[in-house]
Short mmCIF file of C-alpha atoms (C1' of nucleotides) in Angstrom, two decimals:
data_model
loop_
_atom_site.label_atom_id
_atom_site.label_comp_id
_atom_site.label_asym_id
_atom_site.label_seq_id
_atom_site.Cartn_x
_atom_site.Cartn_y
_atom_site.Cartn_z
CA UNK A 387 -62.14 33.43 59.91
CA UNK A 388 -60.63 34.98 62.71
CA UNK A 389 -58.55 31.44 63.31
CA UNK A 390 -56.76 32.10 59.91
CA UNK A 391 -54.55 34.76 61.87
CA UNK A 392 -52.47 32.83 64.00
CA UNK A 393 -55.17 29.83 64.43
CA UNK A 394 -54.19 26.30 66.34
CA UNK A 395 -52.74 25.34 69.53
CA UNK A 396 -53.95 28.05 71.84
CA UNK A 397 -55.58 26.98 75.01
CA UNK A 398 -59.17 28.35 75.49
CA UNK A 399 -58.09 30.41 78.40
CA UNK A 400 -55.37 31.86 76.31
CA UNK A 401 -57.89 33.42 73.80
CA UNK A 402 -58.74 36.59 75.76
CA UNK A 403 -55.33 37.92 75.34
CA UNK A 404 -55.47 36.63 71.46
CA UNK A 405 -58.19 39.34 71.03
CA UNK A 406 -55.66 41.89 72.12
CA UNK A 407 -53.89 41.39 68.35
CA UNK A 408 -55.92 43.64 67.26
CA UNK A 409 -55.78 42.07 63.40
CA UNK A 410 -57.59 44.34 61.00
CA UNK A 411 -58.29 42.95 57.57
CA UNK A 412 -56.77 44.70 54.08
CA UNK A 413 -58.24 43.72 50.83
CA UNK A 414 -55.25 43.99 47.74
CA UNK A 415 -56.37 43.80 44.22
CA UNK A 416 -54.33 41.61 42.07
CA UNK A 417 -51.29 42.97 41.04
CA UNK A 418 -51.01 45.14 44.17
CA UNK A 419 -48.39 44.97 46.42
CA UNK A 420 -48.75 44.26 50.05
CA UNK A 421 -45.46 45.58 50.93
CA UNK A 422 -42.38 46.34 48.52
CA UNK A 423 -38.65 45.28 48.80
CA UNK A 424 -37.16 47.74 51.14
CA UNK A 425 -40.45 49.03 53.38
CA UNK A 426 -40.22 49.28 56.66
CA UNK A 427 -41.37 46.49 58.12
CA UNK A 428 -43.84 46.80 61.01
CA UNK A 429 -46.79 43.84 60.68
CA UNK A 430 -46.75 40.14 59.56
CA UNK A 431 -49.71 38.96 57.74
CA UNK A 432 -51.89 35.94 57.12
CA UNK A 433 -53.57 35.60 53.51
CA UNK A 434 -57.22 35.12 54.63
CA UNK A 435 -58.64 34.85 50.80
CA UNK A 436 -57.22 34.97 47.41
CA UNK A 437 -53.58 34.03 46.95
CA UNK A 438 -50.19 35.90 46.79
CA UNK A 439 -46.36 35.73 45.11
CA UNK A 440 -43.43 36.80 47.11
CA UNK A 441 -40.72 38.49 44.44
CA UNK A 442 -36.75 39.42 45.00
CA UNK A 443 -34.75 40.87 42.94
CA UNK A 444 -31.25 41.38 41.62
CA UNK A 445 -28.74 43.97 42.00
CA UNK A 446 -29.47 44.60 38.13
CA UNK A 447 -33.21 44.57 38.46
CA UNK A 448 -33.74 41.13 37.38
CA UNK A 449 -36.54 39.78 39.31
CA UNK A 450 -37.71 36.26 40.56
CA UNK A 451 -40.09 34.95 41.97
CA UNK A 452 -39.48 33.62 45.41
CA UNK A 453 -42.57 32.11 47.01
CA UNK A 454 -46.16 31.50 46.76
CA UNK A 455 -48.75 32.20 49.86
CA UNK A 456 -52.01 30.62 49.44
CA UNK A 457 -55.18 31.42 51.91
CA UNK A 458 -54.39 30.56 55.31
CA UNK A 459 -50.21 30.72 55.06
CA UNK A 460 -48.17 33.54 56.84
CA UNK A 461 -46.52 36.46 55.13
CA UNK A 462 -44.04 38.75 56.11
CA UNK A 463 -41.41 37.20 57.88
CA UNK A 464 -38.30 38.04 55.96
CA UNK A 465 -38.60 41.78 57.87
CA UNK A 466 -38.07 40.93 60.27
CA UNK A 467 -34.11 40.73 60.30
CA UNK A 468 -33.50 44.11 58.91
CA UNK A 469 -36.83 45.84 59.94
CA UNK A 470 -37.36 46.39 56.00
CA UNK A 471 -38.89 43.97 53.71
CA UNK A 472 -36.35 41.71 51.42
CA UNK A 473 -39.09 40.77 49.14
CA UNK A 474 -42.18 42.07 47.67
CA UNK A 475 -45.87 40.76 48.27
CA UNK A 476 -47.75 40.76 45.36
CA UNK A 477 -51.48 39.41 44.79
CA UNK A 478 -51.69 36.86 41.92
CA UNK A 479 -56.15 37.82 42.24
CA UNK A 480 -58.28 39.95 44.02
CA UNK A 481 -57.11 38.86 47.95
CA UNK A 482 -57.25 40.06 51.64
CA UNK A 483 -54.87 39.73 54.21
CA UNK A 484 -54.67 39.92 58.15
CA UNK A 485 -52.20 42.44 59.12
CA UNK A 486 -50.50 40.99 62.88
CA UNK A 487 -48.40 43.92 64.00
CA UNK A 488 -45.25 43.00 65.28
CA UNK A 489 -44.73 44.41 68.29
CA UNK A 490 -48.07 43.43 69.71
CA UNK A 491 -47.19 39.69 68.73
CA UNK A 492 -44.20 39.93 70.00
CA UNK A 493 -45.52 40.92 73.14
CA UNK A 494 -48.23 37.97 73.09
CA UNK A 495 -45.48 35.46 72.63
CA UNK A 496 -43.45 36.67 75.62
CA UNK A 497 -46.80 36.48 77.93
CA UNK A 498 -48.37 33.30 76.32
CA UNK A 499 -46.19 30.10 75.46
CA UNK A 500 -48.38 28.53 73.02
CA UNK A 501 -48.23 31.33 70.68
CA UNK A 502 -44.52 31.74 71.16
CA UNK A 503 -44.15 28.10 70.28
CA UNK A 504 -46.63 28.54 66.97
CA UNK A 505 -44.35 31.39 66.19
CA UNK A 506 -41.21 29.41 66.31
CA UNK A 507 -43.03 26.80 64.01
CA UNK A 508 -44.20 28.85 61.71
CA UNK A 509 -40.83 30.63 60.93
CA UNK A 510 -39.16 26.88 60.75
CA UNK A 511 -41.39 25.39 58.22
CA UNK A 512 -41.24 28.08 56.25
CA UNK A 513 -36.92 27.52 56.28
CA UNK A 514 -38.04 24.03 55.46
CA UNK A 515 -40.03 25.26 53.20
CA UNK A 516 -37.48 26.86 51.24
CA UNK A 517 -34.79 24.30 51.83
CA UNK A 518 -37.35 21.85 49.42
CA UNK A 519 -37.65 24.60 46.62
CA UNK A 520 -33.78 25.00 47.00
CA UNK A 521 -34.24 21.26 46.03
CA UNK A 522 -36.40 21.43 43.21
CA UNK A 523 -34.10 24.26 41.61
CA UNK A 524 -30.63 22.08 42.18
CA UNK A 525 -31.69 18.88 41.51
CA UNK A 526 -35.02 18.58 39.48
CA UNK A 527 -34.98 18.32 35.35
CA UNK A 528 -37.62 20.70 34.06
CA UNK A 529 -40.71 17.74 34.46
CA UNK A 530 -40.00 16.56 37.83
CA UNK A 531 -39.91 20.42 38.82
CA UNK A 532 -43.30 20.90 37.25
CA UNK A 533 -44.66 17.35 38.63
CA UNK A 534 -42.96 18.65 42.25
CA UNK A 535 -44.65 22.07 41.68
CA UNK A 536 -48.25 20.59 41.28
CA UNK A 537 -48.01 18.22 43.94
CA UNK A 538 -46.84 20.58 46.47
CA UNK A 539 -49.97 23.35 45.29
CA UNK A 540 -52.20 20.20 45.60
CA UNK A 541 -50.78 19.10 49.04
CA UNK A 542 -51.30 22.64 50.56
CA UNK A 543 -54.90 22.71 49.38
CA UNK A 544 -55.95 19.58 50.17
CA UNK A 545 -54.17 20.47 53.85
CA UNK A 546 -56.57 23.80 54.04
CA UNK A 547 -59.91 21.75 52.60
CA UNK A 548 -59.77 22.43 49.43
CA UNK A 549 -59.57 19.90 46.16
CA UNK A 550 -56.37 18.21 45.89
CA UNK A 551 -57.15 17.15 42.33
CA UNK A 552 -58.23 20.35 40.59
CA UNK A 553 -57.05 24.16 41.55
CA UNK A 554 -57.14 27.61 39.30
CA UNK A 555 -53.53 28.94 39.32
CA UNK A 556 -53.26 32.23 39.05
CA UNK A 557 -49.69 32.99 38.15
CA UNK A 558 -48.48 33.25 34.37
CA UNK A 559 -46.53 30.48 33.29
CA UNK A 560 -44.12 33.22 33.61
CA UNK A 561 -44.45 33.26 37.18
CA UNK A 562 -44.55 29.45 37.26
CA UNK A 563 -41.10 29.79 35.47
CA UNK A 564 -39.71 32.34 37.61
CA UNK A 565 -40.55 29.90 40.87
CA UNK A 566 -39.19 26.86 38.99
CA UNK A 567 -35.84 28.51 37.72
CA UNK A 568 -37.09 27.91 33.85
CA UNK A 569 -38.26 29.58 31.08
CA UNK A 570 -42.19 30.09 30.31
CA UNK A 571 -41.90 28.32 27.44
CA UNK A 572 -40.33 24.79 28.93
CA UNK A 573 -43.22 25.32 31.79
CA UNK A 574 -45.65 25.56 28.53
CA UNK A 575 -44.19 22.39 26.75
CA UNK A 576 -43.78 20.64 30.00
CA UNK A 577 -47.65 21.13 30.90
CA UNK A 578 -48.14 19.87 27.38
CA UNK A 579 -45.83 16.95 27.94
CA UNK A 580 -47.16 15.59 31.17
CA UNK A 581 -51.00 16.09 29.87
CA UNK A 582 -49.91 13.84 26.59
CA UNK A 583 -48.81 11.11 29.14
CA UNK A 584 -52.36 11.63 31.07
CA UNK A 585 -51.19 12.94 34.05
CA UNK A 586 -53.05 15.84 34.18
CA UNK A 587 -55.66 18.31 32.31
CA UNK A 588 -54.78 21.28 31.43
CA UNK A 589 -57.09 24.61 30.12
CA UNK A 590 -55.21 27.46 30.64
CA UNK A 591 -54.57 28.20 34.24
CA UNK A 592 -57.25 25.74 35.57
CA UNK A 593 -55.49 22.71 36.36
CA UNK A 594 -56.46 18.59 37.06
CA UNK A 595 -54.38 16.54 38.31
CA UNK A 596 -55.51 12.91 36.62
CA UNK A 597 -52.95 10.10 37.80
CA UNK A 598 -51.18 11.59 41.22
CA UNK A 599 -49.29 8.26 41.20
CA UNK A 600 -47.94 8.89 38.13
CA UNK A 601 -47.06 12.51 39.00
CA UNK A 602 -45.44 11.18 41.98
CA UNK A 603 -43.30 8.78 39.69
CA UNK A 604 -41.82 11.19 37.57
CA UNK B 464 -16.30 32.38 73.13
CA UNK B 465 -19.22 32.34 74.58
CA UNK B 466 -20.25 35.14 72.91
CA UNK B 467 -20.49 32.87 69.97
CA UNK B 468 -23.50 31.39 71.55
CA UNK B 469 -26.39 33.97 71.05
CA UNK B 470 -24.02 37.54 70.95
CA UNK B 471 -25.06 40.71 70.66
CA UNK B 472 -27.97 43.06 71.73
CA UNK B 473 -27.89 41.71 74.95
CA UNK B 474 -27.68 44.78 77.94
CA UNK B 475 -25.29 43.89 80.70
CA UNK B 476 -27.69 43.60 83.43
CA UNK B 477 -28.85 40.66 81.53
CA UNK B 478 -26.12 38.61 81.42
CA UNK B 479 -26.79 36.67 84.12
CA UNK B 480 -29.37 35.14 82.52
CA UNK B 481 -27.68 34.19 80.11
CA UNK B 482 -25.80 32.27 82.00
CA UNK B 483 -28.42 30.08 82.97
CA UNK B 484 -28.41 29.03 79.58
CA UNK B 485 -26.14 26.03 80.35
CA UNK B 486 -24.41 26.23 76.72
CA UNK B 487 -22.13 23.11 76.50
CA UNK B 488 -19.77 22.68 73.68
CA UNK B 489 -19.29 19.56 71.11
CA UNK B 490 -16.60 18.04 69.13
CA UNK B 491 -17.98 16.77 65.88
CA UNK B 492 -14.63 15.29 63.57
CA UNK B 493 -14.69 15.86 60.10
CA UNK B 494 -17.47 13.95 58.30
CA UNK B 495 -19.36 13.69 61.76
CA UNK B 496 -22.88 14.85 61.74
CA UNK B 497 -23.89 17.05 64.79
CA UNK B 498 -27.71 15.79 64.01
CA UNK B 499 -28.92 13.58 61.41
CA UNK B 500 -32.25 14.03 59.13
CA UNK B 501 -35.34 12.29 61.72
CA UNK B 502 -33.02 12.75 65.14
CA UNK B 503 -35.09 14.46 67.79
CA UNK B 504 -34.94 18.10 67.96
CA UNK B 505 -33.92 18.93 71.29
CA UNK B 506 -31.14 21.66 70.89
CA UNK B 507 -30.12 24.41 68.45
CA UNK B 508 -26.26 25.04 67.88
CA UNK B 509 -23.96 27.38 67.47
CA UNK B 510 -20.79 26.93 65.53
CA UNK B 511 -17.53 27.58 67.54
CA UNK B 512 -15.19 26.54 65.27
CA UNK B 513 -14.56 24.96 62.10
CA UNK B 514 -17.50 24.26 59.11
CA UNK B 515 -20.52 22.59 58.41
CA UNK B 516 -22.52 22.00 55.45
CA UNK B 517 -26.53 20.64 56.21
CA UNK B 518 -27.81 18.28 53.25
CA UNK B 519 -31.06 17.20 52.67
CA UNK B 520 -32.35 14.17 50.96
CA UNK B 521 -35.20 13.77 48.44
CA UNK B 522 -37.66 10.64 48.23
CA UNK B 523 -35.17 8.53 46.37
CA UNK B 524 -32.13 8.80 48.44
CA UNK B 525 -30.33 11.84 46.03
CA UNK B 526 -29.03 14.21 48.36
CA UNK B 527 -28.07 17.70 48.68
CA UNK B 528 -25.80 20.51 50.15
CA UNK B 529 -28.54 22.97 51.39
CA UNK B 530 -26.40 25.48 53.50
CA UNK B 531 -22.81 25.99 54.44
CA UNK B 532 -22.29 26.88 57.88
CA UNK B 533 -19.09 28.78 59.30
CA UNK B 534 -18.12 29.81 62.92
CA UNK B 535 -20.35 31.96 64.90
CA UNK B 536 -23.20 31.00 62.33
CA UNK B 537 -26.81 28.99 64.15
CA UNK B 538 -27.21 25.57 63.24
CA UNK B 539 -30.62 23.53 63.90
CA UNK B 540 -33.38 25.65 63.32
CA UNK B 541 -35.14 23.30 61.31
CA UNK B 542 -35.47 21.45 64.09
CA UNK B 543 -38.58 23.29 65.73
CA UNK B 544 -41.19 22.71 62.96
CA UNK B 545 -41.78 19.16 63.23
CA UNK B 546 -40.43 18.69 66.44
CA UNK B 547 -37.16 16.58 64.66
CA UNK B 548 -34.54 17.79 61.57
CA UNK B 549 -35.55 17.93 58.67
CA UNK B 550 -31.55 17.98 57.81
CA UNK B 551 -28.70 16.58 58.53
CA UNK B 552 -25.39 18.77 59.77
CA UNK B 553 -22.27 17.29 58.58
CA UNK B 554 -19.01 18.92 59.77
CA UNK B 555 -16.47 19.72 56.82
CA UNK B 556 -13.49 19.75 59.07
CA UNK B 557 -13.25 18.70 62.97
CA UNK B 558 -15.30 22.08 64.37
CA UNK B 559 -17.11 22.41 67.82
CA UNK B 560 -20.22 23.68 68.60
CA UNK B 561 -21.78 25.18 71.20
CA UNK B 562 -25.36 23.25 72.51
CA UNK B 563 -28.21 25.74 73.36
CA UNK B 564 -31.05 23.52 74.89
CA UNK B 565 -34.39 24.68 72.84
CA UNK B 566 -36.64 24.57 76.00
CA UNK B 567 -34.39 26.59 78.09
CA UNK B 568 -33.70 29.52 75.22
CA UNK B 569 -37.82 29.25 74.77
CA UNK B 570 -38.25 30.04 78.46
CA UNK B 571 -35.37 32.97 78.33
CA UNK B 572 -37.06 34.61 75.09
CA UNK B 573 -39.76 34.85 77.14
CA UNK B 574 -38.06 36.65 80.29
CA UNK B 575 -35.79 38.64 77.94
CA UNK B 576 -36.79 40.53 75.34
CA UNK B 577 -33.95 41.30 73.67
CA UNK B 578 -33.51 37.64 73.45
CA UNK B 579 -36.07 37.06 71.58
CA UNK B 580 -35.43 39.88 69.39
CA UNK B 581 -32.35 38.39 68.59
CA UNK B 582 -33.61 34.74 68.19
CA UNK B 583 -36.19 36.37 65.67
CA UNK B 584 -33.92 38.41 63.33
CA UNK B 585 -31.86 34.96 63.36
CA UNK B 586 -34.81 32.65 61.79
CA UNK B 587 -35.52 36.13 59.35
CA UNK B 588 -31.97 36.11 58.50
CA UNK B 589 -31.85 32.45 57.25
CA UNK B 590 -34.79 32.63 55.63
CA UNK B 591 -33.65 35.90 53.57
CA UNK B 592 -30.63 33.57 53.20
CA UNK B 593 -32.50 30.88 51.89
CA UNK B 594 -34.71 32.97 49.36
CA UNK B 595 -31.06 34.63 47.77
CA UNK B 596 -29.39 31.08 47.16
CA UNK B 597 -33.39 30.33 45.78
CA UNK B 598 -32.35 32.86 43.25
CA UNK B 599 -29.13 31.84 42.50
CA UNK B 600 -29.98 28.52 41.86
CA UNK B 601 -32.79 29.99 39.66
CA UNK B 602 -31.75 32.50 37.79
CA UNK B 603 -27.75 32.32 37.27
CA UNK B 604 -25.83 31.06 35.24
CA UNK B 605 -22.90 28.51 36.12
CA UNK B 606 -20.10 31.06 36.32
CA UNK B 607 -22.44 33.55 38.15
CA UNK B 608 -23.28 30.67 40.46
CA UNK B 609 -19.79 30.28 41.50
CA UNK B 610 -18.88 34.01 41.59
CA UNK B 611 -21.70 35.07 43.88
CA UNK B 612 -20.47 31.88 45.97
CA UNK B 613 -16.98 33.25 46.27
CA UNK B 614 -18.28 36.55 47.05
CA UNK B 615 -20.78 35.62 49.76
CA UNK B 616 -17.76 33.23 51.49
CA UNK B 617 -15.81 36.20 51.37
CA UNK B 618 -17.97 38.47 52.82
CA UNK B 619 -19.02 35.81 55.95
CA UNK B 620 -15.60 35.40 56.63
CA UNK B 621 -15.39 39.68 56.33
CA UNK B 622 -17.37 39.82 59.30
CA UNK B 623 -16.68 37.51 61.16
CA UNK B 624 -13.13 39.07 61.25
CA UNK B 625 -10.90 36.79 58.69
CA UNK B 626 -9.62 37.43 55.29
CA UNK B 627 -12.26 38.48 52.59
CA UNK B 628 -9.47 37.66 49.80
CA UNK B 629 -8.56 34.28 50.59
CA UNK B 630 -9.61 31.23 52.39
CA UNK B 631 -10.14 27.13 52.55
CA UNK B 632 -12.80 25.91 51.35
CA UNK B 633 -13.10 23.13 52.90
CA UNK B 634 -15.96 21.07 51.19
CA UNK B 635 -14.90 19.92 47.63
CA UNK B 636 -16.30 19.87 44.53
CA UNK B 637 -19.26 17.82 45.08
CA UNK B 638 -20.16 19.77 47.64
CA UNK B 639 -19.83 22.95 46.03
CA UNK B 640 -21.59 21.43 42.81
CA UNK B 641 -24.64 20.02 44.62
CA UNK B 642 -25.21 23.20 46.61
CA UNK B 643 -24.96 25.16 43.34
CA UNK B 644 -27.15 23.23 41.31
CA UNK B 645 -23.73 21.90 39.17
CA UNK B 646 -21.82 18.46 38.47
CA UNK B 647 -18.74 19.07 40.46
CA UNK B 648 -17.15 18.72 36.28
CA UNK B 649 -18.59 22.14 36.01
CA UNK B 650 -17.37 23.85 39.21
CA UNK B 651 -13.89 22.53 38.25
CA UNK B 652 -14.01 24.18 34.54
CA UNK B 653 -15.76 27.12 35.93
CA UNK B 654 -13.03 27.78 38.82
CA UNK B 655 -10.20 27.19 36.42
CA UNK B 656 -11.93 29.37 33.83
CA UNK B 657 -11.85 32.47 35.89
CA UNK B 658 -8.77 31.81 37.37
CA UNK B 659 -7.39 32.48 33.15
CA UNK B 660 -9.83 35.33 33.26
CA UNK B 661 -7.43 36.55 36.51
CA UNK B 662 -10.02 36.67 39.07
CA UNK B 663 -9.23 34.42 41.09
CA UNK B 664 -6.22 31.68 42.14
CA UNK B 665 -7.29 28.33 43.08
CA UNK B 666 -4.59 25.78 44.57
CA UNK B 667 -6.89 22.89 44.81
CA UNK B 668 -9.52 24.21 48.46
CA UNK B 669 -7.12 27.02 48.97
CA UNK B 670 -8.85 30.39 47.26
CA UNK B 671 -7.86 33.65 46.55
CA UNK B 672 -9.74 36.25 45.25
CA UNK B 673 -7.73 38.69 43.01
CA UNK B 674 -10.27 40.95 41.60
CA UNK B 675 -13.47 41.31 43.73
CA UNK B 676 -14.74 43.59 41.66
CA UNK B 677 -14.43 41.67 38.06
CA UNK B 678 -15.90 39.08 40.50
CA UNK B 679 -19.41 41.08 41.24
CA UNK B 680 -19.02 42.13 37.45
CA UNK B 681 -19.80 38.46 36.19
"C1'" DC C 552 -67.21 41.24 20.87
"C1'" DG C 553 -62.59 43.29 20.13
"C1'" DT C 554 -57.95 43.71 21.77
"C1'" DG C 555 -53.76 43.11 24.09
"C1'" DA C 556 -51.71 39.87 27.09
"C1'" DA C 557 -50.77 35.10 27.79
"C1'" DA C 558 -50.00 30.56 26.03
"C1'" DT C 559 -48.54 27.21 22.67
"C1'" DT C 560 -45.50 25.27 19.40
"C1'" DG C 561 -41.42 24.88 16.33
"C1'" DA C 562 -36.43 25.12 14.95
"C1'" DG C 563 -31.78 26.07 15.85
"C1'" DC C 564 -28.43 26.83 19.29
"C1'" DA C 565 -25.81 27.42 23.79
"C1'" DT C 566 -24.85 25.60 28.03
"C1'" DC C 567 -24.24 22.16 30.99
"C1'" DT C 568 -24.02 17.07 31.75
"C1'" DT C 569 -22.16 12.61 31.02
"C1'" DC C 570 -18.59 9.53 30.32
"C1'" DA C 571 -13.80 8.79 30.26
"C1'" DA C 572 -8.94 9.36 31.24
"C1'" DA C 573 -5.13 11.55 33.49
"C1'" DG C 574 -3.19 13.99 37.03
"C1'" DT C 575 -2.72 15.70 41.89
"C1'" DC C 576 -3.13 15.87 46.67
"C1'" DG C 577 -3.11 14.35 51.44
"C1'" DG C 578 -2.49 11.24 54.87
"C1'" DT C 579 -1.08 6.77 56.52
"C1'" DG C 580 1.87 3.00 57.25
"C1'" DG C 581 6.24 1.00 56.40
"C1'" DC D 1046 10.96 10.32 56.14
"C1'" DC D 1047 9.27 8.67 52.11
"C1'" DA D 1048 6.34 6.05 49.19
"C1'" DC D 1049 2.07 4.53 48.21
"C1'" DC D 1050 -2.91 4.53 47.96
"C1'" DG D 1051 -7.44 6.20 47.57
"C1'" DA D 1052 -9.97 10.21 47.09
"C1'" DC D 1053 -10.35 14.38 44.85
"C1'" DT D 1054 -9.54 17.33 40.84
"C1'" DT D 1055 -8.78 18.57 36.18
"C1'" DT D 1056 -9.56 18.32 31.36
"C1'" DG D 1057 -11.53 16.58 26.98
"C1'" DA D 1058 -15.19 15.17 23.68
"C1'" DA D 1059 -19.79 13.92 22.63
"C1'" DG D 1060 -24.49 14.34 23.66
"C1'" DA D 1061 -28.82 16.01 26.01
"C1'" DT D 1062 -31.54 19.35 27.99
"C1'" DG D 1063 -33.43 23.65 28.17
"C1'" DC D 1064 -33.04 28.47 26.09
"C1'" DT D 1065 -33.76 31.95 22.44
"C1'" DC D 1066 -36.18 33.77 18.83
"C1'" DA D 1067 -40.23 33.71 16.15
"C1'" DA D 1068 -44.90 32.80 14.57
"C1'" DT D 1069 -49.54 31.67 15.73
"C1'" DT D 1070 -53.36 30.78 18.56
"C1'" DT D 1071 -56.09 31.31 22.64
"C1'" DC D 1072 -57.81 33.61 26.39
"C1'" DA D 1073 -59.44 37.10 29.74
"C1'" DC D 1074 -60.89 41.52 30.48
"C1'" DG D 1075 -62.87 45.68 29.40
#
DNA sequence: CGTGAAATTGAGCATCTTCAAAGTCGGTGG
DNA sequence: CCACCGACTTTGAAGATGCTCAATTTCACG
């Protein structure tokens, strides 16, 4: 458990010093906020259980959803740049999370390389990360955003153990929407669409993946 | 100049080390790429002069403008993840950029803290970056699209000391389309629309901006 | 179980795309 | 220096995709 908060590609000698992060646990009941848009930033965070959206907004109050943390990924990041938050953190389900305060990490990373370098990483991916969604919402039609969505959910569970082929999302298709720069209703008559063809199974928010192939063809 | 590569937030008595980051400049001509999607990651960059836009390709071969990049902006960060880019940097006009070798600005990060600080809030900046265009591309419509583009040029080229009003753009429509989630069609009829509304004046690349603030009204 | 939120589905409509045809610009060679 | 050429831009008209509004139906939670 403890490895979900900054895990991989520390040396054993190194972990010691690891111990020093003194990384306290927070339980957030869905719909809670781990941090709001324009709170002082002080800690990243690592979603040890449960599963999180990340939401900006508009000058104008209209709000979108920005990201989606599942168990294991890294929250937090964005800050870091203006020592407030940019986004909010909001639990999609009952969840916990590893707060990593910042200045203690940043400390780590000066003294030990290999979490420097995992720091570096992590912050990159994530820029990849969003360079792929910034994809999806320029280039996709409304099915191969969907198909793109579900793959990449199934991808990042298989990746942490979990089944590739069957997962319980917990956001709305109103979140979905949000994520996928369409209305709730397309995400509705998509699903509907892609389980006609026999792609997937759909009952509610519990979701199976039948032909990945197929998926992966649209 | 060679503030360009890594400015501000450094003390004096730290220059010097700076120094030792042996921060070589390139000439990339127009339609040059400084890296290309799978090259080695060995360096990050910072732009001296000139433009760049980074495009990134989906399974398929369709491409697309992720990020625009203007003088004194970072380049490469996408780089560290996977240990090669995951994008490729193509120059818009002939532009220079400065080289800052990865391993040696690791080591310095680790000897100077307000290095690192800096290096930090730059990967937090991008991604904030990131997560805004995200939102743009999800949740505006075509002439919004195209207004808050003109507005966040305008404000880059604020402060980095140019003219807010007017400028040349030097990508073209494509460019501007793919990065906005638009056929370049649209970005033509939507630049020539408000140019009749009287916000802006558009001689081909060449822009003006007339009324900023019926701009940020759209 | 009941109840309010979430999801599904339909019909008409707006926006953006596609396809097509001129028109314009920039730069290169005569 | 000018004329030409290809690339880029503009504009139009028709069509497709996704949105809006609305009515049910289903589901999850208390």
């Amino acid at each position: 458990m403890r490895q979900l908060c900054m895990p991989q590609g520390l040396a054993a000698d190194e972990m010691p010093k690891l111990e020093s992060l003194i990384c306290t646990a927070r339980a957030v009941r869905r719909g809670e906020a781990v941090y709001r848009i324009g709170d002082p930033f002080e800690s990243l965070y690592a979603v040890r259980s449960g599963s999180l959206k990340t939401v900006m907004a508009h000058r104008g109050g209209r709000e979108q959803v920005t990201g989606l943390r599942l168990a294991g990924e890294a929250l937090g990041l964005d800050g870091i740049s203006e020592d407030r938050h940019a986004c909010s953190a909001i639990a999609l389900e009952d969840s916990s999370v590893c707060i990593i305060p910042y200045g203690a990490l940043k400390t780590m990373c000066r003294e030990v390389s290999a979490m420097q370098e995992r720091l570096h990483r992590l912050m990159s991916e994530q820029l990849i990360r969003e360079s792929a969604q910034m994809m999806v919402l320029g280039s996709l039609s409304a099915d191969e955003r969907v198909a793109a969505f579900l793959l990449d959910i199934s991808e990042r569970n298989a990746q942490r153990g979990y089944s590739s082929a069957e997962f319980n999302l917990r956001m709305t298709r109103e979140d979905m929407g949000s994520y996928l720069g369409m209305t709730l209703e397309t995400v509705s008559r998509t699903l509907s669409r892609l389980q006609k063809r026999g792609l997937i199974d759909t009952q509610g928010k519990f979701i199976r993946i039948v032909d990945i192939e197929g998926l992966r063809q649209i």
